[in-house]
Short mmCIF file of C-alpha atoms in Angstrom, two decimals:
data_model
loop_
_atom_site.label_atom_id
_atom_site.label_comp_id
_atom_site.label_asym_id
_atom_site.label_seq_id
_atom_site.Cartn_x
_atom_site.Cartn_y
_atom_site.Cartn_z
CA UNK A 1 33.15 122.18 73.62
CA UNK A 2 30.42 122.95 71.43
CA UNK A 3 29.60 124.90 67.94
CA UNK A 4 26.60 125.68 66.03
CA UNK A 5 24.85 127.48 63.23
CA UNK A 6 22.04 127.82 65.54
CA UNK A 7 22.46 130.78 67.66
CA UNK A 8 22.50 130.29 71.69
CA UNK A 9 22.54 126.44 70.95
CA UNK A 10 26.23 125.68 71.12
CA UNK A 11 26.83 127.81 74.84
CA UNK A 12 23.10 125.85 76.03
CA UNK A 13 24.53 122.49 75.33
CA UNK A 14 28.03 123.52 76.28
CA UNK A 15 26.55 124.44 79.71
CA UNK A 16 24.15 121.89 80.24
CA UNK A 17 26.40 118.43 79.22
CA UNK A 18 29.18 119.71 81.45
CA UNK A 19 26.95 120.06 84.38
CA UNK A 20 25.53 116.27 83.47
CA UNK A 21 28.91 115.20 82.91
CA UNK A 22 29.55 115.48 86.67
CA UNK A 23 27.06 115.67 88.65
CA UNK A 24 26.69 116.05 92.39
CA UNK A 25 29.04 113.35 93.65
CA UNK A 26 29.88 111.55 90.24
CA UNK A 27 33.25 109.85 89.75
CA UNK A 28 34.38 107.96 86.80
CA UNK A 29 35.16 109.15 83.03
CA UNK A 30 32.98 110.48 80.50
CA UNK A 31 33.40 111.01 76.95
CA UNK A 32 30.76 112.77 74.72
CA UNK A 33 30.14 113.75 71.14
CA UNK A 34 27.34 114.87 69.14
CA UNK A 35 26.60 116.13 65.77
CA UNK A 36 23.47 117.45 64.82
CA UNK A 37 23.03 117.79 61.05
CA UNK A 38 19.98 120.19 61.06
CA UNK A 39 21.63 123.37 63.18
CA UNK A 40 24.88 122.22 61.86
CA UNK A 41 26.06 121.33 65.55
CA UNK A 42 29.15 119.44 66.92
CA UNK A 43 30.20 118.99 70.99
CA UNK A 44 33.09 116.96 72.09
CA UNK A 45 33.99 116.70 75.94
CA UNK A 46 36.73 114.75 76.47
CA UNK A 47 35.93 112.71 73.56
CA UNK A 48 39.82 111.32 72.80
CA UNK A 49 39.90 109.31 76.13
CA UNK A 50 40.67 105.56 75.10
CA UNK A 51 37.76 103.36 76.62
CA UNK A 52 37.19 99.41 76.27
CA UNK A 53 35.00 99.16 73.36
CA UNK A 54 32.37 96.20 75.25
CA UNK A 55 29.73 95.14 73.00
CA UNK A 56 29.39 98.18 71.11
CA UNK A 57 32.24 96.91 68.66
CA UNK A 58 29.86 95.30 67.13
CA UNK A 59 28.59 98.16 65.13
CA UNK A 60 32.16 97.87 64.07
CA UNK A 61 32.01 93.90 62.93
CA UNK A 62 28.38 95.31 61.70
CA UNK A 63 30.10 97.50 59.32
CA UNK A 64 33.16 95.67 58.39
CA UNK A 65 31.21 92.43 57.41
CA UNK A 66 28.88 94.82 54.97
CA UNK A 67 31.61 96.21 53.52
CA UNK A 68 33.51 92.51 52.58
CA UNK A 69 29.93 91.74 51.16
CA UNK A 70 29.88 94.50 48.90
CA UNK A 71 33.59 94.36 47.95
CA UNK A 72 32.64 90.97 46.22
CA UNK A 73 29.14 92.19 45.06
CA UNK A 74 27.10 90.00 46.94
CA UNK A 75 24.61 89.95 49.51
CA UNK A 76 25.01 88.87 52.85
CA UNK A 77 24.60 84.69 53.22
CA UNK A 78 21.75 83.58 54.99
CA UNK A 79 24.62 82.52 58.21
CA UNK A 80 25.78 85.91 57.71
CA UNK A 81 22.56 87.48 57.91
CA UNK A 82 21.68 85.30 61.21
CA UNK A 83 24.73 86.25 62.66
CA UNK A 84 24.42 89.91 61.89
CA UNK A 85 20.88 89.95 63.48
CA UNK A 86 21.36 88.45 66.58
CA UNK A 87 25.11 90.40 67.02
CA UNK A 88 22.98 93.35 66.83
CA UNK A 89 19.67 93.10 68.03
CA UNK A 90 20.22 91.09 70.90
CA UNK A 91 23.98 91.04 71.21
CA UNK A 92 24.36 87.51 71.01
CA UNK A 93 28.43 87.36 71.51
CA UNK A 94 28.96 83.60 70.41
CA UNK A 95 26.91 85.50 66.77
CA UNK A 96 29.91 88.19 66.89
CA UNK A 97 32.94 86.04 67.75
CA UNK A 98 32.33 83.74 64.90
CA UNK A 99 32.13 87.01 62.33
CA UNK A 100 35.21 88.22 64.07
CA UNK A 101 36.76 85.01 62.96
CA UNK A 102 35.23 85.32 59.28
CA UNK A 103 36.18 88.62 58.70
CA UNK A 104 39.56 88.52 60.43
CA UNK A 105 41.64 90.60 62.01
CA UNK A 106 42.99 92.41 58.59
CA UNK A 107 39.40 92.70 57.02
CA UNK A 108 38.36 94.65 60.08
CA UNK A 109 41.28 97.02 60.17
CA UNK A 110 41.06 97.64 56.57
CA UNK A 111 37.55 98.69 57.34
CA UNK A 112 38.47 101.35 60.47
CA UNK A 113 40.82 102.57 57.69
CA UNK A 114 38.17 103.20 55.13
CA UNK A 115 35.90 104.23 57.78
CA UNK A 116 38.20 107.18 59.27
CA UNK A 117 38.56 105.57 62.87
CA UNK A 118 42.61 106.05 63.18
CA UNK A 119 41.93 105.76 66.81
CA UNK A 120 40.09 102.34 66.91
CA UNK A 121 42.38 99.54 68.00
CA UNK A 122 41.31 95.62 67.95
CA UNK A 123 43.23 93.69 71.01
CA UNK A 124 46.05 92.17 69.19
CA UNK A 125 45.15 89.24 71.53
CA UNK A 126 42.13 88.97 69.86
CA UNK A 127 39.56 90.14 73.36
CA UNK A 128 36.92 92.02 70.75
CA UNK A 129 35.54 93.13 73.65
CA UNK A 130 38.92 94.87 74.48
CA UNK A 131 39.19 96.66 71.30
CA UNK A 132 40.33 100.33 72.15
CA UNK A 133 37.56 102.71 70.82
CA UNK A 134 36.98 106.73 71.57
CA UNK A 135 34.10 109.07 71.40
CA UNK A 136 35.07 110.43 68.15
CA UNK A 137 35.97 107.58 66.20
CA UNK A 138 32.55 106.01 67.44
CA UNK A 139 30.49 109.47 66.37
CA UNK A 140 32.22 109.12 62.96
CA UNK A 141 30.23 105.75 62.39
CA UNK A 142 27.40 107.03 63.45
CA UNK A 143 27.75 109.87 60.70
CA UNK A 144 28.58 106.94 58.55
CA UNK A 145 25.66 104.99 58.82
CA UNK A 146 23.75 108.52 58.35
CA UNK A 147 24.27 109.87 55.38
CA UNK A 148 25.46 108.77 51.63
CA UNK A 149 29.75 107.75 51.51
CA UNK A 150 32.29 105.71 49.63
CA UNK A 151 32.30 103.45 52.61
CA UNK A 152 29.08 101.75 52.55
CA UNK A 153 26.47 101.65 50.08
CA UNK A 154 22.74 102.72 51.04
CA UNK A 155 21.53 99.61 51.00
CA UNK A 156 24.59 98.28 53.71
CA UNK A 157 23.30 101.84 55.75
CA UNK A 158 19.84 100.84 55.06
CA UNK A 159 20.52 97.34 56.68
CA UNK A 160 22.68 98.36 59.68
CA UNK A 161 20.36 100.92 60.51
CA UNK A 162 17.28 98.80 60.59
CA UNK A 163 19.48 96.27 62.85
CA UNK A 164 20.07 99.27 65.10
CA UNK A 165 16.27 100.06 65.25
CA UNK A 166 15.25 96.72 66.27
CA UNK A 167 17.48 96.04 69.32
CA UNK A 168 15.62 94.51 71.97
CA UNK A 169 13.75 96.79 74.45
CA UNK A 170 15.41 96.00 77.35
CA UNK A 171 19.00 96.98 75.80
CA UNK A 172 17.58 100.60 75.02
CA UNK A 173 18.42 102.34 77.56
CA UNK A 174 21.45 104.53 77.34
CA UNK A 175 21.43 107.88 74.21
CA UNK A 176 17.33 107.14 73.87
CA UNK A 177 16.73 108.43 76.94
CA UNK A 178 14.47 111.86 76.23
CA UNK A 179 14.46 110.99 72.28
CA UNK A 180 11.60 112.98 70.79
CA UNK A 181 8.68 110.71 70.03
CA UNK A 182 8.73 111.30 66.41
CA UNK A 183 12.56 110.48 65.89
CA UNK A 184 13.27 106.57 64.54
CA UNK A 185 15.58 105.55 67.03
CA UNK A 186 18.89 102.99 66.35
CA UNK A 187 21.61 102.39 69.44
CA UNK A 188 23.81 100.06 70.05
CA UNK A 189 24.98 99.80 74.23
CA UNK A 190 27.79 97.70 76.00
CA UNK A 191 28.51 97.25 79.67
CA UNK A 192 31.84 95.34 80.64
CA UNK A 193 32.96 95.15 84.18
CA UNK A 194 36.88 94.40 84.49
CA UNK A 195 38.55 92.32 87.50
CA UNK A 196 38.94 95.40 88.96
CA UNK A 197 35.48 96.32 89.79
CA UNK A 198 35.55 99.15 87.34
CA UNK A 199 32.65 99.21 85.26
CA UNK A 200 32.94 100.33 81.16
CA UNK A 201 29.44 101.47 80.12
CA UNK A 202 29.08 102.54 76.85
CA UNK A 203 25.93 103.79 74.69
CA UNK A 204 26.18 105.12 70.51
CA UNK A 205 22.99 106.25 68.67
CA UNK A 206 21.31 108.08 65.58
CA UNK A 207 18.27 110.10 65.68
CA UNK A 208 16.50 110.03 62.27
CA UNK A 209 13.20 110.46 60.63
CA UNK A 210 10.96 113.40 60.61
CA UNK A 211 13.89 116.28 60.41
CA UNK A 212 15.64 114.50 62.94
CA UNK A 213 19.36 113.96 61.77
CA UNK A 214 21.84 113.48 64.68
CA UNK A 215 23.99 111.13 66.46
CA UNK A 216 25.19 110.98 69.83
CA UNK A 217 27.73 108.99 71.48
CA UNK A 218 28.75 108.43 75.62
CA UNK A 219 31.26 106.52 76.55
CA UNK A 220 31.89 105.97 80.71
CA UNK A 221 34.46 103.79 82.73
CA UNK A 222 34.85 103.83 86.59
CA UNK A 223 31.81 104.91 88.00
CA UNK A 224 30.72 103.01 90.88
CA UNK A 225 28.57 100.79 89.28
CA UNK A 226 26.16 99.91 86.55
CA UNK A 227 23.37 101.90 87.48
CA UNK A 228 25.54 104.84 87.95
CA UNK A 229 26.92 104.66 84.95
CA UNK A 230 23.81 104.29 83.18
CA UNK A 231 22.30 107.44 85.08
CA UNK A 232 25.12 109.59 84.15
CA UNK A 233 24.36 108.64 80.23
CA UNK A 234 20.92 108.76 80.57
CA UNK A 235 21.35 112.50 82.28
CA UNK A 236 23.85 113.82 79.45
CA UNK A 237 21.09 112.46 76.41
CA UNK A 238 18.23 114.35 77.95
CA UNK A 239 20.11 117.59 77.66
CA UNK A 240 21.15 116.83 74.13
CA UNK A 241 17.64 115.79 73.75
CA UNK A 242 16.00 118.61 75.03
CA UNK A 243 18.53 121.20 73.37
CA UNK A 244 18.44 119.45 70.26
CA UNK A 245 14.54 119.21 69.92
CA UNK A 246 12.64 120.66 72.91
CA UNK A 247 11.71 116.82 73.84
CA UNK A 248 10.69 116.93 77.32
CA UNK A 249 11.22 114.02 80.04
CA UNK A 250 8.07 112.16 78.66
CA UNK A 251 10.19 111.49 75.21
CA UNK A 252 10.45 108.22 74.29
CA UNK A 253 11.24 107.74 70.01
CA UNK A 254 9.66 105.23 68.13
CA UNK A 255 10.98 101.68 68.36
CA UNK A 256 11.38 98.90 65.46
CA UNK A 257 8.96 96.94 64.42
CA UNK A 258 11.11 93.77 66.06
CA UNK A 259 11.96 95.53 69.32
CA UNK A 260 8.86 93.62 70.92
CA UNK A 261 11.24 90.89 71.84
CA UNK A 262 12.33 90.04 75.00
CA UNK A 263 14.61 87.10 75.27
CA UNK A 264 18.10 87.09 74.09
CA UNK A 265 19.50 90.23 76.77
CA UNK A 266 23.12 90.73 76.65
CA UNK A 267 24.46 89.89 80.60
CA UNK A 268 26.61 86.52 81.33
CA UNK A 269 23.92 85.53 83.80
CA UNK A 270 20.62 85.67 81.72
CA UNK A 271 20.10 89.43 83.91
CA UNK A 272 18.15 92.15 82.14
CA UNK A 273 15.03 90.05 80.84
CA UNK A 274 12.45 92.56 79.65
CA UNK A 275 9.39 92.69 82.58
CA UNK A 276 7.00 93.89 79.78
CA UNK A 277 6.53 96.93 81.97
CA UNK A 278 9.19 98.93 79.15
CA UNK A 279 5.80 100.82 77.80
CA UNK A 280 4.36 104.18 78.19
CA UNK A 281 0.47 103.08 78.59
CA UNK A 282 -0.65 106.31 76.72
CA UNK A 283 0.29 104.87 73.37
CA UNK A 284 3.01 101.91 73.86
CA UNK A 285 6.31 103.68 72.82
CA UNK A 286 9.19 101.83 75.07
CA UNK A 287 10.58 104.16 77.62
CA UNK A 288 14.17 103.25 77.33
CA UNK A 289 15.19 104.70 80.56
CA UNK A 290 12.55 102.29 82.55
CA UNK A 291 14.32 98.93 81.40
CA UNK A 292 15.45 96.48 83.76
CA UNK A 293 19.35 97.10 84.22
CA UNK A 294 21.83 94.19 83.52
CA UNK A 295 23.42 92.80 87.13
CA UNK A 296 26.47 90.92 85.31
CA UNK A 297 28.42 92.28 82.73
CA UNK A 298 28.13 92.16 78.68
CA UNK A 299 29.78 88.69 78.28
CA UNK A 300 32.28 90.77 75.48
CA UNK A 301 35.57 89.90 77.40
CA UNK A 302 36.31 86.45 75.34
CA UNK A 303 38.97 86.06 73.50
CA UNK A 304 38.73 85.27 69.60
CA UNK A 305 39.71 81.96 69.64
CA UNK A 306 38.17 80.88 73.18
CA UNK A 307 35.67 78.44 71.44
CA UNK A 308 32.84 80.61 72.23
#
């Protein structure tokens, strides 16, 4: 499941995200995958599994909508921008179904194209929220955003990542769980629950700053509920976290600068409101793991052309 340059690191992390994979009485899927650029480490685990993408598509609109700008050698518009920042740092939906609709449905698969995602599939209905997304296809944006490419420019990477840094504290839970306290932190989360009952929880991150270069993606469907779900992510980034970077359960990663926020959460019902009690008190760092779960789901199963 896992290689390294590092040795012992690839049969530690092999070991330990299997075990957090499933733990004691865990049902449900899990997909993983990791690359750490330092120790010149990659893990899959099960990380081809199709999932519903949720809200973390929008890393995807994110990334297509850069890309348009800079194929016409502009800058973002000031709506653009707007819509960018709340699609991001508060996952405003209404912000990302009227960029879906800008971009279009051809703009955004011309993107996955450039990007490497073969495995990325939009609804054809146009649910955004149902787009068809995988572990690897989702760690290859991370690398993306990362490091210097054809795809996007620094200055798009530059942007994206600073939207990812500034997401809202109490829609940081998920990969950041156990981040080393020196790492600059940017995620991106989603939680859908079908008709079904079965919940899709997804959180994708980068670790940068201070030597830190990784990403790490986990994507869940069908566990028993939110909270589960969460738990079982949460459990898999500590080992990565503490493998990675000997960050112990105290870790917490350093927020943006615009994560103070607390209005705008993600859930249908207004749920997941920040409390203000997000902090560590020994020197204010949010402690991702500690925010207040959403009750409802992500509000990202609309279709296109709803009106929303």
């Amino acid at each position: 499941m896992c290689t390294s340059a590092k040795a012992g690191l690839a049969d530690r992390l092999t070991k330990d995200i299997t075990a957090a994979v499933k733990p004691s009485g865990a049902k449900g899927h899990t997909s993983v995958a990791l690359y750490d650029r330092t120790t010149d480490t990659k893990c899959a685990y099960d990380a081809d599994r199709q999932y519903d993408s949720a809200s973390v598509v929008k890393t995807i609109v994110l990334g297509a909508l850069l890309r348009q700008a800079q194929d016409e050698h502009r800058e973002l518009t000031p709506t653009e921008s707007a819509f960018a920042t709340k699609m991001i740092t508060v996952s405003d939906n209404d912000a990302t179904t009227a960029l879906w609709r800008r971009l279009g449905l051809p703009r955004i698969q011309a993107f996955l194209s450039l990007a490497g995602m073969k495995h990325t599939v939009p609804d054809p209905d146009g649910y955004w929220g149902l787009t068809q997304i995988n572990a690897s296809d989702q760690l290859t944006l991370m690398a993306l955003l990362t490091a210097a490419n054809s795809v996007l420019d620094d200055n798009s990477r530059a942007y994206a990542l600073d939207l990812m840094n500034r997401v809202v504290p109490d829609q940081r839970w998920g990969v950041p769980a156990g981040a080393p306290r020196g790492a600059t932190v940017h995620v991106k989360n989603g939680w859908l629950q079908r008709t079904g009952g079965g919940w899709r929880v997804h959180s994708v991150g980068a670790f940068t700053g201070r030597g830190y270069d990784y990403g790490l993606v986990v994507l869940s469907a069908d566990h028993p509920s939110m909270d589960a779900s969460v738990a079982v992510i949460e459990g898999i980034a500590r080992e990565v976290h503490t493998n990675l970077t000997g960050a112990g359960a105290g870790a917490g990663g350093e927020a943006g600068a615009g994560a103070g926020a607390g209005a705008g959460a993600e859930g249908e019902a207004g749920a997941g409101t920040s409390t203000g009690s997000n902090t560590d008190p020994g020197d204010g760092r949010a402690l991702y793991s500690q925010a207040r779960l959403p009750a409802a789901s992500d509000g990202s199963l609309v279709p296109e052309n709803s009106g929303r």
